[in-house]
Coordinates of C-alpha atoms in Angstrom, one line a residue:
X1 CA -15.6 -63.4 -40.3
X2 CA -12.7 -65.5 -39.0
X3 CA -9.4 -64.0 -37.8
X4 CA -7.6 -65.1 -41.0
X5 CA -10.2 -63.2 -43.1
X6 CA -9.8 -60.1 -40.8
X7 CA -6.0 -60.2 -41.2
X8 CA -6.4 -60.2 -45.0
X9 CA -8.3 -56.9 -45.0
X10 CA -6.2 -53.8 -45.5
X11 CA -6.3 -51.1 -42.8
X12 CA -8.2 -48.8 -45.1
X13 CA -10.9 -51.5 -45.5
X14 CA -11.1 -52.5 -41.9
X15 CA -10.8 -49.0 -40.4
X16 CA -12.0 -46.7 -43.2
X17 CA -12.1 -43.6 -41.0
X18 CA -9.2 -44.3 -38.6
X19 CA -6.9 -45.1 -41.5
X20 CA -7.1 -41.4 -42.5
X21 CA -6.3 -40.2 -39.0
X22 CA -2.9 -39.9 -37.4
X23 CA -3.1 -36.7 -35.5
X24 CA -5.9 -34.5 -34.1
X25 CA -5.4 -32.1 -37.0
X26 CA -6.8 -34.9 -39.3
X27 CA -10.2 -34.8 -37.6
X28 CA -10.8 -31.0 -37.6
X29 CA -12.7 -31.0 -40.9
X30 CA -14.6 -34.2 -40.2
X31 CA -18.4 -33.8 -39.7
X32 CA -20.3 -35.6 -36.9
X33 CA -21.2 -38.5 -39.2
X34 CA -17.6 -39.1 -40.0
X35 CA -16.6 -38.7 -36.4
X36 CA -19.1 -41.4 -35.4
X37 CA -17.5 -43.7 -37.9
X38 CA -14.1 -42.8 -36.5
X39 CA -15.3 -43.8 -33.0
X40 CA -16.5 -47.1 -34.3
X41 CA -13.1 -47.7 -35.9
X42 CA -11.2 -46.8 -32.7
X43 CA -13.2 -49.3 -30.7
X44 CA -12.6 -52.0 -33.3
X45 CA -8.9 -51.2 -33.3
X46 CA -8.7 -51.3 -29.6
X47 CA -10.5 -54.7 -29.4
X48 CA -8.3 -56.1 -32.2
X49 CA -5.0 -54.8 -30.7
X50 CA -5.5 -55.4 -27.0
X51 CA -7.1 -58.9 -27.5
X52 CA -3.7 -59.9 -29.1
X53 CA -1.2 -58.2 -26.8
X54 CA -3.1 -57.5 -23.5
X55 CA -3.4 -54.2 -21.7
X56 CA -5.9 -51.8 -20.2
X57 CA -9.2 -52.1 -22.0
X58 CA -12.5 -51.2 -20.4
X59 CA -11.7 -47.6 -19.4
X60 CA -10.5 -46.7 -22.9
X61 CA -13.6 -48.2 -24.6
X62 CA -15.7 -45.8 -22.4
X63 CA -13.8 -42.7 -23.4
X64 CA -13.8 -42.9 -27.2
X65 CA -16.4 -40.2 -27.9
X66 CA -15.1 -38.0 -25.2
X67 CA -11.6 -38.2 -26.6
X68 CA -12.6 -37.6 -30.1
X69 CA -14.7 -34.6 -29.0
X70 CA -11.9 -33.1 -27.0
X71 CA -9.4 -33.3 -29.9
X72 CA -12.0 -32.0 -32.3
X73 CA -12.9 -28.9 -30.3
X74 CA -9.6 -28.0 -28.6
X75 CA -6.4 -27.0 -30.2
X76 CA -4.1 -29.7 -28.8
X77 CA -1.2 -29.9 -28.0
X78 CA -1.2 -26.1 -27.5
X79 CA -4.3 -26.5 -25.4
X80 CA -3.3 -28.7 -22.6
X81 CA -5.2 -31.9 -21.9
X82 CA -4.4 -33.6 -18.5
X83 CA -5.6 -37.2 -18.1
X84 CA -6.1 -38.8 -14.7
X85 CA -4.1 -42.0 -14.9
X86 CA -3.5 -43.4 -18.4
X87 CA -5.5 -46.5 -18.6
X88 CA -8.5 -44.5 -20.0
X89 CA -6.3 -42.7 -22.5
X90 CA -5.6 -45.4 -25.1
X91 CA -7.9 -43.7 -27.6
X92 CA -5.9 -40.5 -26.9
X93 CA -2.7 -42.3 -27.8
X94 CA -4.3 -43.6 -31.0
X95 CA -5.3 -40.1 -32.1
X96 CA -1.9 -38.5 -31.2
X97 CA 0.5 -40.3 -33.5
X98 CA 0.8 -43.6 -31.7
X99 CA -1.7 -45.7 -33.6
X100 CA 0.9 -48.2 -34.8
X101 CA 2.9 -47.9 -31.6
X102 CA -0.2 -49.2 -29.7
X103 CA 0.7 -52.7 -31.0
X104 CA 3.8 -52.6 -28.7
X105 CA 2.2 -50.9 -25.7
X106 CA 3.6 -52.0 -22.3
X107 CA 6.2 -54.1 -24.1
X108 CA 10.0 -53.8 -23.6
X109 CA 11.0 -50.8 -25.8
X110 CA 7.3 -50.0 -26.6
X111 CA 5.1 -47.1 -25.5
X112 CA 3.9 -46.8 -22.0
X113 CA 0.5 -47.9 -20.8
X114 CA 0.1 -44.6 -19.0
X115 CA 0.8 -40.9 -19.8
X116 CA 4.4 -39.9 -20.4
X117 CA 5.6 -36.4 -21.2
X118 CA 8.8 -37.7 -22.9
X119 CA 6.7 -39.9 -25.2
X120 CA 4.5 -37.3 -26.8
X121 CA 3.9 -33.6 -26.8
X122 CA 0.2 -34.4 -26.5
X123 CA 0.8 -36.0 -23.0
X124 CA 0.8 -32.7 -21.1
X125 CA 1.4 -34.5 -17.7
X126 CA 2.7 -37.9 -16.8
X127 CA 0.4 -40.0 -14.7
X128 CA -0.1 -43.6 -13.6
X129 CA -1.6 -43.0 -10.2
X130 CA -5.1 -41.5 -9.8
X131 CA -6.4 -38.1 -8.6
X132 CA -3.5 -36.0 -9.9
X133 CA -5.2 -34.4 -12.9
X134 CA -7.0 -31.4 -11.4
X135 CA -4.0 -30.3 -9.3
X136 CA -1.7 -30.5 -12.3
X137 CA -4.1 -28.8 -14.6
X138 CA -4.6 -26.0 -12.1
X139 CA -0.9 -25.5 -11.9
X140 CA -0.8 -25.3 -15.7
X141 CA -3.6 -22.8 -15.7
X142 CA -1.9 -20.5 -13.2
X143 CA 1.3 -20.9 -15.2
X144 CA -0.5 -19.9 -18.3
X145 CA -1.8 -16.8 -16.6
X146 CA 1.7 -15.9 -15.4
X147 CA 3.0 -16.4 -18.9
X148 CA 0.2 -14.2 -20.3
X149 CA -1.3 -16.8 -22.7
X150 CA -5.0 -16.0 -22.2
X151 CA -6.2 -18.0 -25.2
X152 CA -4.6 -21.3 -24.0
X153 CA -7.1 -23.8 -22.6
X154 CA -6.4 -26.3 -19.9
X155 CA -8.6 -29.4 -19.6
X156 CA -8.4 -32.1 -16.9
X157 CA -10.2 -35.4 -17.5
X158 CA -10.8 -37.2 -14.3
X159 CA -12.8 -40.3 -13.6
X160 CA -12.8 -44.1 -13.5
X161 CA -12.8 -43.9 -9.7
X162 CA -10.3 -41.0 -9.3
X163 CA -13.0 -38.8 -7.6
X164 CA -12.8 -41.2 -4.6
X165 CA -9.4 -39.6 -3.8
X166 CA -9.2 -36.6 -1.5
X167 CA -6.6 -34.9 -3.6
X168 CA -9.2 -34.1 -6.3
X169 CA -11.3 -32.1 -3.8
X170 CA -8.2 -30.3 -2.4
X171 CA -7.5 -29.2 -6.0
X172 CA -11.1 -28.2 -6.7
X173 CA -11.2 -26.2 -3.5
X174 CA -8.1 -24.3 -4.6
X175 CA -9.4 -23.9 -8.1
X176 CA -12.6 -22.3 -6.7
X177 CA -10.4 -19.8 -4.7
X178 CA -8.0 -18.9 -7.5
X179 CA -10.8 -18.7 -10.2
X180 CA -8.4 -19.5 -13.0
X181 CA -9.9 -20.6 -16.3
X182 CA -10.0 -24.4 -16.1
X183 CA -12.2 -27.0 -17.6
X184 CA -12.6 -30.3 -15.7
X185 CA -14.4 -33.2 -17.4
X186 CA -15.7 -35.8 -15.0
X187 CA -15.8 -39.1 -16.8
X188 CA -18.4 -40.8 -14.5
X189 CA -18.6 -44.5 -15.4
X190 CA -19.7 -45.4 -11.9
X191 CA -16.5 -47.6 -11.7
X192 CA -13.0 -47.3 -10.5
X193 CA -11.1 -50.6 -11.1
X194 CA -13.6 -52.3 -8.9
X195 CA -17.2 -51.1 -8.4
X196 CA -17.1 -47.5 -7.4
X197 CA -17.3 -46.8 -3.6
X198 CA -17.8 -43.1 -4.3
X199 CA -20.9 -42.1 -2.3
X200 CA -21.4 -39.0 -4.5
X201 CA -21.7 -41.4 -7.5
X202 CA -24.5 -43.2 -5.7
X203 CA -26.2 -39.8 -5.2
X204 CA -25.7 -39.0 -8.9
X205 CA -27.3 -42.3 -9.9
X206 CA -30.3 -41.8 -7.7
X207 CA -30.8 -38.2 -8.7
X208 CA -30.3 -38.6 -12.4
X209 CA -32.8 -41.5 -12.5
X210 CA -35.5 -39.7 -10.5
X211 CA -38.5 -39.0 -12.8
X212 CA -39.3 -35.7 -11.2
X213 CA -35.8 -34.4 -11.7
X214 CA -35.6 -35.5 -15.3
X215 CA -39.1 -34.0 -16.1
X216 CA -38.2 -30.7 -14.5
X217 CA -34.8 -30.5 -16.1
X218 CA -36.2 -31.4 -19.5
X219 CA -38.7 -28.6 -19.3
X220 CA -36.1 -26.1 -18.2
X221 CA -33.7 -27.1 -21.0
X222 CA -36.5 -27.0 -23.5
X223 CA -37.5 -23.5 -22.3
X224 CA -33.9 -22.1 -22.4
X225 CA -33.4 -23.7 -25.9
X226 CA -36.4 -21.7 -27.3
X227 CA -35.6 -18.3 -25.8
X228 CA -33.2 -17.0 -28.4
X229 CA -36.0 -15.3 -30.1
X230 CA -37.3 -13.6 -27.0
X231 CA -34.2 -11.6 -26.0
X232 CA -31.7 -11.5 -23.2
X233 CA -34.1 -10.6 -20.5
X234 CA -36.2 -13.8 -20.7
X235 CA -33.0 -15.9 -21.2
X236 CA -31.5 -14.5 -18.0
X237 CA -34.7 -15.2 -16.1
X238 CA -34.6 -18.8 -17.3
X239 CA -30.9 -19.1 -16.5
X240 CA -31.7 -17.9 -12.9
X241 CA -34.5 -20.4 -12.7
X242 CA -32.3 -23.3 -13.8
X243 CA -29.5 -22.1 -11.4
X244 CA -32.1 -22.2 -8.6
X245 CA -33.1 -25.7 -9.5
X246 CA -29.4 -26.8 -9.6
X247 CA -28.8 -25.5 -6.1
X248 CA -31.6 -27.7 -4.7
X249 CA -32.0 -30.8 -6.7
X250 CA -29.0 -31.5 -9.0
X251 CA -25.6 -33.2 -8.6
X252 CA -24.0 -30.0 -9.5
X253 CA -24.6 -28.3 -6.1
X254 CA -21.4 -29.8 -4.6
X255 CA -19.2 -28.7 -7.4
X256 CA -20.8 -25.2 -7.5
X257 CA -20.2 -24.9 -3.8
X258 CA -16.5 -25.5 -4.6
X259 CA -16.6 -22.7 -7.1
X260 CA -17.1 -24.5 -10.3
X261 CA -19.8 -23.8 -12.9
X262 CA -21.5 -27.1 -13.5
X263 CA -22.8 -28.6 -16.7
X264 CA -24.5 -31.9 -16.8
X265 CA -25.1 -34.7 -16.5
X266 CA -24.5 -35.2 -20.3
X267 CA -24.4 -38.4 -22.3
X268 CA -20.7 -39.1 -22.7
X269 CA -21.4 -41.2 -25.7
X270 CA -23.4 -38.6 -27.6
X271 CA -20.7 -37.1 -29.8
X272 CA -22.9 -34.2 -31.1
X273 CA -23.8 -33.2 -27.5
X274 CA -20.2 -33.4 -26.3
X275 CA -18.9 -31.2 -29.2
X276 CA -21.6 -28.7 -28.6
X277 CA -21.0 -28.3 -24.9
X278 CA -17.2 -28.2 -25.4
X279 CA -17.6 -25.5 -28.0
X280 CA -19.7 -23.5 -25.5
X281 CA -17.6 -23.9 -22.4
X282 CA -14.3 -23.0 -24.1
X283 CA -15.6 -19.4 -24.4
X284 CA -16.4 -19.2 -20.7
X285 CA -14.2 -17.9 -17.8
X286 CA -13.4 -19.4 -14.5
X287 CA -13.5 -23.1 -13.3
X288 CA -15.9 -25.3 -15.3
X289 CA -17.0 -28.9 -14.6
X290 CA -18.7 -31.0 -17.3
X291 CA -20.2 -34.2 -15.9
X292 CA -20.3 -36.9 -18.5
X293 CA -22.0 -40.2 -17.9
X294 CA -20.1 -43.0 -19.7
X295 CA -20.1 -46.8 -19.7
X296 CA -16.9 -48.7 -19.0
X297 CA -16.3 -51.2 -21.8
X298 CA -18.8 -49.4 -24.1
X299 CA -19.3 -51.2 -27.4
X300 CA -17.8 -54.5 -26.6
X301 CA -20.3 -56.9 -25.1
X302 CA -17.9 -59.1 -23.0
X303 CA -16.5 -55.9 -21.4
X304 CA -19.9 -54.4 -20.8
X305 CA -20.9 -57.6 -19.0
X306 CA -17.7 -58.0 -17.0
X307 CA -16.5 -54.5 -16.4
X308 CA -14.1 -55.3 -13.5
X309 CA -12.4 -58.3 -15.2
X310 CA -11.7 -56.4 -18.4
X311 CA -10.3 -53.3 -16.7
X312 CA -7.0 -54.7 -17.9
X313 CA -6.4 -58.1 -19.4
X314 CA -3.8 -60.5 -20.7
X315 CA -4.4 -61.5 -24.4
X316 CA -8.0 -62.8 -24.8
X317 CA -10.4 -64.3 -27.4
X318 CA -11.9 -61.4 -29.3
X319 CA -15.3 -63.2 -29.7
X320 CA -15.8 -64.3 -26.1
X321 CA -13.6 -61.9 -24.1
X322 CA -12.1 -64.8 -22.2
X323 CA -8.4 -64.8 -21.5
X324 CA -6.3 -67.5 -23.2
X325 CA -5.4 -70.3 -20.9
X326 CA -1.8 -70.3 -19.6
X327 CA 0.3 -73.3 -18.8
X328 CA -0.5 -74.6 -15.4
X329 CA 1.3 -72.5 -12.8
X330 CA 1.3 -72.2 -9.0
X331 CA -1.3 -69.8 -7.6
X332 CA -0.3 -66.1 -7.5
X333 CA 1.1 -64.7 -4.2
X334 CA -1.9 -62.4 -4.2
X335 CA -4.2 -65.5 -4.1
X336 CA -2.1 -67.1 -1.4
X337 CA -2.4 -64.0 0.7
X338 CA -6.1 -63.7 0.2
X339 CA -6.9 -67.2 1.2
X340 CA -4.6 -67.0 4.2
X341 CA -6.3 -63.9 5.4
X342 CA -9.7 -65.5 5.2
X343 CA -8.4 -68.4 7.4
X344 CA -7.0 -66.0 9.9
X345 CA -10.2 -63.9 10.0
X346 CA -12.3 -67.0 10.6
X347 CA -10.0 -67.8 13.6
X348 CA -10.0 -64.2 14.9
X349 CA -13.0 -62.0 13.9
X350 CA -11.1 -59.0 15.3
X351 CA -9.0 -59.0 12.1
X352 CA -10.2 -57.0 9.2
X353 CA -8.9 -56.4 5.6
X354 CA -8.8 -52.9 4.0
X355 CA -8.2 -52.1 0.3
X356 CA -8.0 -48.9 -1.7
X357 CA -10.3 -49.8 -4.6
X358 CA -8.2 -52.9 -5.5
X359 CA -10.0 -56.0 -4.1
X360 CA -9.0 -58.2 -7.0
X361 CA -5.5 -56.8 -7.3
X362 CA -4.7 -57.5 -3.6
X363 CA -6.7 -60.7 -3.1
X364 CA -9.1 -59.1 -0.7
X365 CA -12.0 -60.0 -3.1
X366 CA -11.7 -63.5 -1.4
X367 CA -12.3 -61.9 2.0
X368 CA -15.1 -59.8 0.5
X369 CA -16.9 -62.9 -0.6
X370 CA -16.2 -65.1 2.5
X371 CA -16.4 -62.5 5.3
X372 CA -18.0 -59.3 4.0
X373 CA -18.3 -57.8 7.5
X374 CA -14.5 -57.9 7.9
X375 CA -13.9 -56.2 4.5
X376 CA -13.5 -52.5 3.8
X377 CA -12.9 -50.7 0.5
X378 CA -12.2 -47.1 1.1
X379 CA -11.7 -46.1 -2.6
X380 CA -8.6 -44.6 -4.2
X381 CA -7.7 -42.9 -0.9
X382 CA -4.5 -44.4 0.6
X383 CA -4.0 -41.6 3.1
X384 CA -7.4 -42.1 4.5
X385 CA -7.0 -45.9 4.4
X386 CA -3.9 -45.7 6.7
X387 CA -5.5 -43.4 9.3
X388 CA -8.8 -45.3 9.1
X389 CA -6.7 -48.4 10.0
X390 CA -5.0 -46.5 12.8
X391 CA -8.4 -45.6 14.3
X392 CA -9.5 -49.2 14.1
X393 CA -6.3 -50.3 15.9
X394 CA -7.1 -48.0 18.8
X395 CA -10.3 -50.0 19.4
X396 CA -8.6 -53.4 19.5
X397 CA -9.3 -54.3 15.9
X398 CA -6.4 -55.7 13.9
X399 CA -6.4 -54.0 10.4
X400 CA -4.6 -55.7 7.6
X401 CA -4.0 -53.0 5.0
X402 CA -3.4 -54.5 1.6
X403 CA -2.1 -52.0 -0.9
X404 CA 0.4 -52.1 -3.7
X405 CA 3.9 -51.0 -2.7
X406 CA 3.8 -48.1 -5.2
X407 CA 0.4 -46.9 -3.9
X408 CA 1.4 -47.1 -0.2
X409 CA 4.0 -44.4 -0.8
X410 CA 1.1 -42.0 -1.2
X411 CA 0.4 -42.3 2.5
X412 CA 3.9 -41.9 3.9
X413 CA 3.0 -39.1 6.4
X414 CA 0.1 -41.1 7.8
X415 CA 2.3 -44.2 8.3
X416 CA 4.6 -42.1 10.4
X417 CA 2.3 -39.7 12.2
X418 CA -0.9 -41.7 12.6
X419 CA 0.5 -45.2 13.1
X420 CA 4.1 -45.5 14.0
X421 CA 4.3 -42.5 16.3
X422 CA 1.4 -44.0 18.4
X423 CA 2.8 -47.6 18.2
X424 CA -0.5 -48.8 16.7
X425 CA -0.8 -52.4 15.6
X426 CA -1.5 -52.0 11.8
X427 CA -0.4 -54.7 9.4
X428 CA 0.8 -53.4 6.1
X429 CA 0.8 -55.9 3.3
X430 CA 2.5 -54.7 0.1
X431 CA 1.6 -56.5 -3.0
X432 CA 3.6 -55.9 -6.3
X433 CA 6.8 -55.3 -4.4
X434 CA 9.7 -55.1 -6.8
X435 CA 9.4 -54.9 -10.5
X436 CA 5.9 -55.4 -11.8
X437 CA 6.5 -55.7 -15.5
X438 CA 4.3 -54.0 -18.1
X439 CA 2.8 -51.3 -15.9
X440 CA 6.3 -49.8 -15.7
X441 CA 7.9 -47.1 -13.5
X442 CA 4.7 -45.6 -12.0
X443 CA 3.8 -49.1 -10.6
X444 CA 7.1 -50.7 -9.8
X445 CA 7.4 -51.4 -6.1
X446 CA 10.9 -50.1 -5.9
X447 CA 11.0 -48.0 -2.8
X448 CA 9.1 -49.5 0.1
X449 CA 12.1 -50.9 2.0
X450 CA 13.8 -47.5 1.7
X451 CA 10.9 -45.4 2.7
X452 CA 9.7 -47.6 5.6
X453 CA 13.1 -48.7 7.0
X454 CA 14.0 -45.5 8.7
X455 CA 10.6 -45.2 10.6
X456 CA 11.3 -46.0 14.3
X457 CA 10.2 -49.4 15.6
X458 CA 8.5 -50.6 12.5
X459 CA 9.1 -54.3 11.6
X460 CA 9.8 -55.1 7.9
X461 CA 9.8 -58.6 6.5
X462 CA 9.6 -60.4 3.2
X463 CA 8.9 -64.2 2.5
X464 CA 11.0 -66.4 0.3
X465 CA 8.0 -68.4 -0.9
X466 CA 4.2 -68.9 -0.4
X467 CA 4.5 -71.0 2.7
X468 CA 6.6 -68.4 4.4
X469 CA 4.1 -65.7 3.2
X470 CA 1.3 -67.4 5.1
X471 CA 3.4 -67.7 8.3
X472 CA 4.6 -64.1 8.0
X473 CA 1.0 -62.9 7.7
X474 CA 0.0 -64.9 10.8
X475 CA 3.1 -63.6 12.6
X476 CA 2.2 -60.0 11.7
X477 CA -1.4 -60.4 12.9
X478 CA -0.2 -61.9 16.2
X479 CA 2.5 -59.2 16.7
X480 CA 1.3 -56.6 19.3
X481 CA 4.1 -54.0 19.6
X482 CA 3.3 -51.6 16.8
X483 CA 3.3 -51.5 13.0
X484 CA 4.6 -54.4 11.0
X485 CA 4.9 -54.7 7.2
X486 CA 5.5 -57.5 4.7
X487 CA 6.1 -57.3 0.9
X488 CA 5.8 -59.9 -1.8
X489 CA 6.2 -59.8 -5.6
X490 CA 3.7 -59.8 -8.4
X491 CA 3.0 -63.1 -10.2
X492 CA 3.0 -66.8 -9.5
X493 CA 4.4 -68.3 -6.3
X494 CA 7.1 -71.0 -6.4
X495 CA 4.8 -74.0 -5.9
X496 CA 6.2 -75.2 -2.6
X497 CA 4.2 -77.3 -0.2
X498 CA 1.9 -75.3 2.0
X499 CA 0.9 -76.7 5.4
X500 CA -2.7 -76.2 6.6
X501 CA -1.7 -74.6 9.9
X502 CA 0.3 -71.4 10.6
X503 CA 3.6 -71.1 12.4
X504 CA 4.9 -67.9 14.1
X505 CA 8.3 -66.7 13.0
X506 CA 10.6 -65.2 15.5
X507 CA 10.9 -61.5 14.8
X508 CA 14.3 -60.6 13.4
X509 CA 15.6 -64.1 12.8
X510 CA 17.1 -65.2 9.5
X511 CA 17.8 -68.8 8.4
X512 CA 20.7 -70.4 6.6
X513 CA 19.5 -72.3 3.6
X514 CA 22.8 -73.5 2.2
X515 CA 26.3 -73.6 3.7
X516 CA 29.4 -72.5 2.0
X517 CA 32.9 -71.0 2.6
X518 CA 33.8 -68.6 -0.2
X519 CA 31.1 -65.9 -0.2
X520 CA 27.9 -65.2 1.7
X521 CA 24.7 -64.4 -0.2
X522 CA 22.3 -62.5 2.0
X523 CA 19.0 -62.6 0.1
X524 CA 15.8 -60.8 1.0
X525 CA 12.3 -61.9 -0.2
X526 CA 11.9 -62.6 -3.9
X527 CA 15.7 -62.7 -4.4
X528 CA 16.1 -65.8 -2.2
X529 CA 15.0 -68.1 -5.0
X530 CA 17.4 -66.4 -7.5
X531 CA 20.2 -66.6 -4.9
X532 CA 19.7 -70.4 -4.6
X533 CA 19.8 -70.8 -8.4
X534 CA 22.9 -68.6 -8.7
X535 CA 24.7 -70.4 -5.9
X536 CA 24.3 -73.7 -7.8
X537 CA 25.7 -72.1 -10.9
X538 CA 28.6 -70.6 -8.9
X539 CA 29.2 -74.0 -7.3
X540 CA 29.7 -75.5 -10.7
X541 CA 32.5 -73.0 -11.2
X542 CA 34.1 -73.8 -7.9
X543 CA 32.7 -70.9 -5.9
X544 CA 30.9 -72.2 -2.8
X545 CA 28.2 -69.8 -1.5
X546 CA 26.4 -69.7 1.8
X547 CA 22.8 -68.7 1.1
X548 CA 20.9 -66.9 3.8
X549 CA 17.2 -66.1 3.8
X550 CA 17.3 -62.9 5.8
X551 CA 13.5 -62.6 6.2
X552 CA 13.8 -59.3 8.0
X553 CA 15.3 -56.0 6.8
X554 CA 14.3 -54.5 10.2
X555 CA 15.3 -55.6 12.7
X556 CA 18.3 -57.4 11.2
X557 CA 19.5 -60.7 12.6
X558 CA 22.6 -59.1 14.3
X559 CA 23.7 -62.4 15.8
X560 CA 23.8 -64.1 12.4
X561 CA 25.5 -61.0 10.8
X562 CA 28.2 -61.1 13.4
X563 CA 28.8 -64.7 12.6
X564 CA 28.8 -64.0 8.8
X565 CA 31.3 -61.2 9.3
X566 CA 33.7 -63.5 11.1
X567 CA 33.5 -66.3 8.6
X568 CA 33.4 -64.5 5.2
X569 CA 35.6 -61.9 3.7
X570 CA 33.2 -61.3 0.9
X571 CA 29.4 -60.6 1.5
X572 CA 26.7 -60.0 -1.1
X573 CA 23.3 -58.6 -0.4
X574 CA 20.4 -59.2 -2.8
X575 CA 17.1 -57.4 -2.9
X576 CA 14.4 -56.2 -5.4
X577 CA 14.3 -52.7 -4.1
X578 CA 16.2 -49.5 -4.9
X579 CA 19.8 -50.0 -3.9
X580 CA 19.8 -46.6 -2.0
X581 CA 18.4 -47.0 1.5
X582 CA 17.3 -50.6 1.0
X583 CA 18.1 -53.9 2.7
X584 CA 21.8 -53.9 1.5
X585 CA 22.2 -50.4 2.9
X586 CA 20.9 -51.7 6.3
X587 CA 23.6 -54.5 6.3
X588 CA 26.3 -52.0 5.2
X589 CA 25.3 -49.6 8.0
X590 CA 25.4 -52.5 10.6
X591 CA 28.9 -53.6 9.4
X592 CA 30.1 -50.0 9.5
X593 CA 28.7 -49.5 13.1
X594 CA 30.5 -52.6 14.2
X595 CA 33.7 -51.5 12.3
X596 CA 33.7 -54.8 10.4
X597 CA 36.1 -54.8 7.4
X598 CA 34.3 -57.2 5.1
X599 CA 34.0 -56.5 1.4
X600 CA 30.3 -56.0 0.6
X601 CA 28.6 -56.0 -2.8
X602 CA 25.0 -54.8 -2.9
X603 CA 22.8 -56.2 -5.7
X604 CA 19.4 -54.5 -6.3
X605 CA 17.6 -52.0 -8.4
X606 CA 19.8 -49.1 -9.8
X607 CA 19.4 -45.5 -8.9
X608 CA 17.1 -44.7 -11.9
X609 CA 13.5 -45.3 -12.9
X610 CA 13.1 -48.6 -14.6
X611 CA 11.0 -48.7 -17.8
X612 CA 8.4 -51.4 -18.6
X613 CA 8.8 -54.9 -19.9
X614 CA 8.2 -58.3 -18.5
X615 CA 9.6 -59.0 -15.1
X616 CA 11.9 -61.6 -16.6
X617 CA 13.2 -59.1 -19.2
X618 CA 13.8 -56.4 -16.7
X619 CA 15.6 -58.7 -14.2
X620 CA 17.9 -59.8 -17.0
X621 CA 18.4 -56.3 -18.3
X622 CA 19.4 -55.1 -14.8
X623 CA 21.6 -58.1 -14.0
X624 CA 19.5 -59.3 -11.0
X625 CA 18.4 -62.6 -12.5
X626 CA 20.4 -65.7 -11.6
X627 CA 22.8 -65.3 -14.5
X628 CA 23.3 -61.7 -13.7
X629 CA 24.0 -62.5 -10.1
X630 CA 26.6 -65.1 -11.1
X631 CA 28.4 -62.5 -13.2
X632 CA 28.3 -59.9 -10.6
X633 CA 29.6 -62.2 -7.9
X634 CA 32.4 -63.5 -10.1
X635 CA 33.5 -59.9 -11.0
X636 CA 33.3 -58.9 -7.3
X637 CA 35.5 -61.8 -6.3
X638 CA 38.0 -61.3 -9.1
X639 CA 38.3 -57.5 -8.7
X640 CA 38.7 -57.8 -4.9
X641 CA 41.2 -60.6 -5.4
X642 CA 43.3 -58.6 -7.9
X643 CA 43.4 -55.6 -5.6
X644 CA 44.6 -57.7 -2.7
X645 CA 47.4 -59.1 -4.9
X646 CA 48.8 -55.6 -5.8
X647 CA 52.0 -55.1 -3.8
X648 CA 52.1 -52.1 -1.5

């Protein structure tokens, strides 16, 4: 049927089961046959909706049955369900009053692509980053015990690569010690965002597929299933026998060593089996782990065949799964970086690239394909990634650690203690610096200048365009005095000419791009382009700006700042970072130390968490787009001028 025909169908015709469901209470009386129909409707609804608007996709398709079973068996929202990240929770949103709202997910004013406590009482814990679920759920379980609510269940759903993070094991270890009632569901789809680097997953796969294990386990399950008629004694003997087998040959031995009672592996798409096991474990005490095997992209052939590509997607053709072509645009900064790193590695084999389960997202997939021996994916384990890089650096290797700005903040102590304190040459490359758009506040790169700038002797820089990005990467690799970091935004570069060779940039040196006499615009990184556009608009109104590409937020170009302070009464700083502690604060501190009396306006991200929307929408909303900069500069000049004219 063509799309026009589909659109003419009513919701009740197209989604006969889902049309009757708005909240978990609506599925309580459904039988398994109806629930299976509901699962089919949810998948169809996901495909129809996300193919039109874009969003996270593959993970949610893999959790449909699991989500339906959880809401069927448990009394949500009284029972607390904690999801690990939110990209696998789209079916959860559909079943918890947000079915229609899904059509505006990740849009300005629409619902979040992740979990958000303020959005729904069914979102027990907000999460956009991975590996948080078990820790949060344990805290809730202990809180429940302290509040004397023994019948309240707490369920953590972790997976899609989150078990590669060490925080999950810290939480499991503590759970085993506290022995609070807690149910953990491991959604094992053998994938994170990229193919899973979880060694335990490899062990699971080998063990589960071993014919001897399956034969032995089938016999034990068959035996225990037939023992009801023979009394408790034989059933206990069989249970001990199965327990003994688990300790020797099953994936559960690790989790049981951590204090969890292990159930699985179970088929995460077998609704009847999931409901049965959930009904059973909710009567048990202590920490429980259910190991469910699922398939990312389940039920949609293009996603099943291209799991990594359809983890998240822009709008795509429903029939083929291929993204709709955009107008020709320059390559993304991510691609520019990935290609440049490959060129550098081929010149210097001592250089390596490190990612935390994000090869495509950081451009390191290019290095993976071209120079696999110089590529390392450590999983969703940023703390480990930084200290791993530090260890490499002690051996004369030059690690280039490519991590999203928002994810690098998870490794703050390691940056200080393991890298900076020892003056080790680690190159930090922060993709998605600034506002990232639809992923929203959990993923905006709003804080890296602030949280890195006060670390002693670190160098911080940001390119104005793709040509400068290449040269900054080369400069960072050649720098030998300690840690050095560069940031760049999400999205397409500017389309400037890129020379085939690299040039070193003098550390701490800015450049004047445009001369003026009325006001100095000191721009950093992504804001340089906006500053140039704004200066042209201001020039049309008779305000002549000097535009400076500062390049470095640490060390600052003190010689140029001294010159600026002597020639301009009014100075404006521009950055795509939190205004508190950022680049503008660095300039303000310098002027204060020098006792300069210039009027300074800082333009950047406000002291609040910025919601989701396109980058362009958010820039405009916050007044940091060219038009917003023009308005702020005019107000700044006029306000200062009026104050100066007031007689004393």
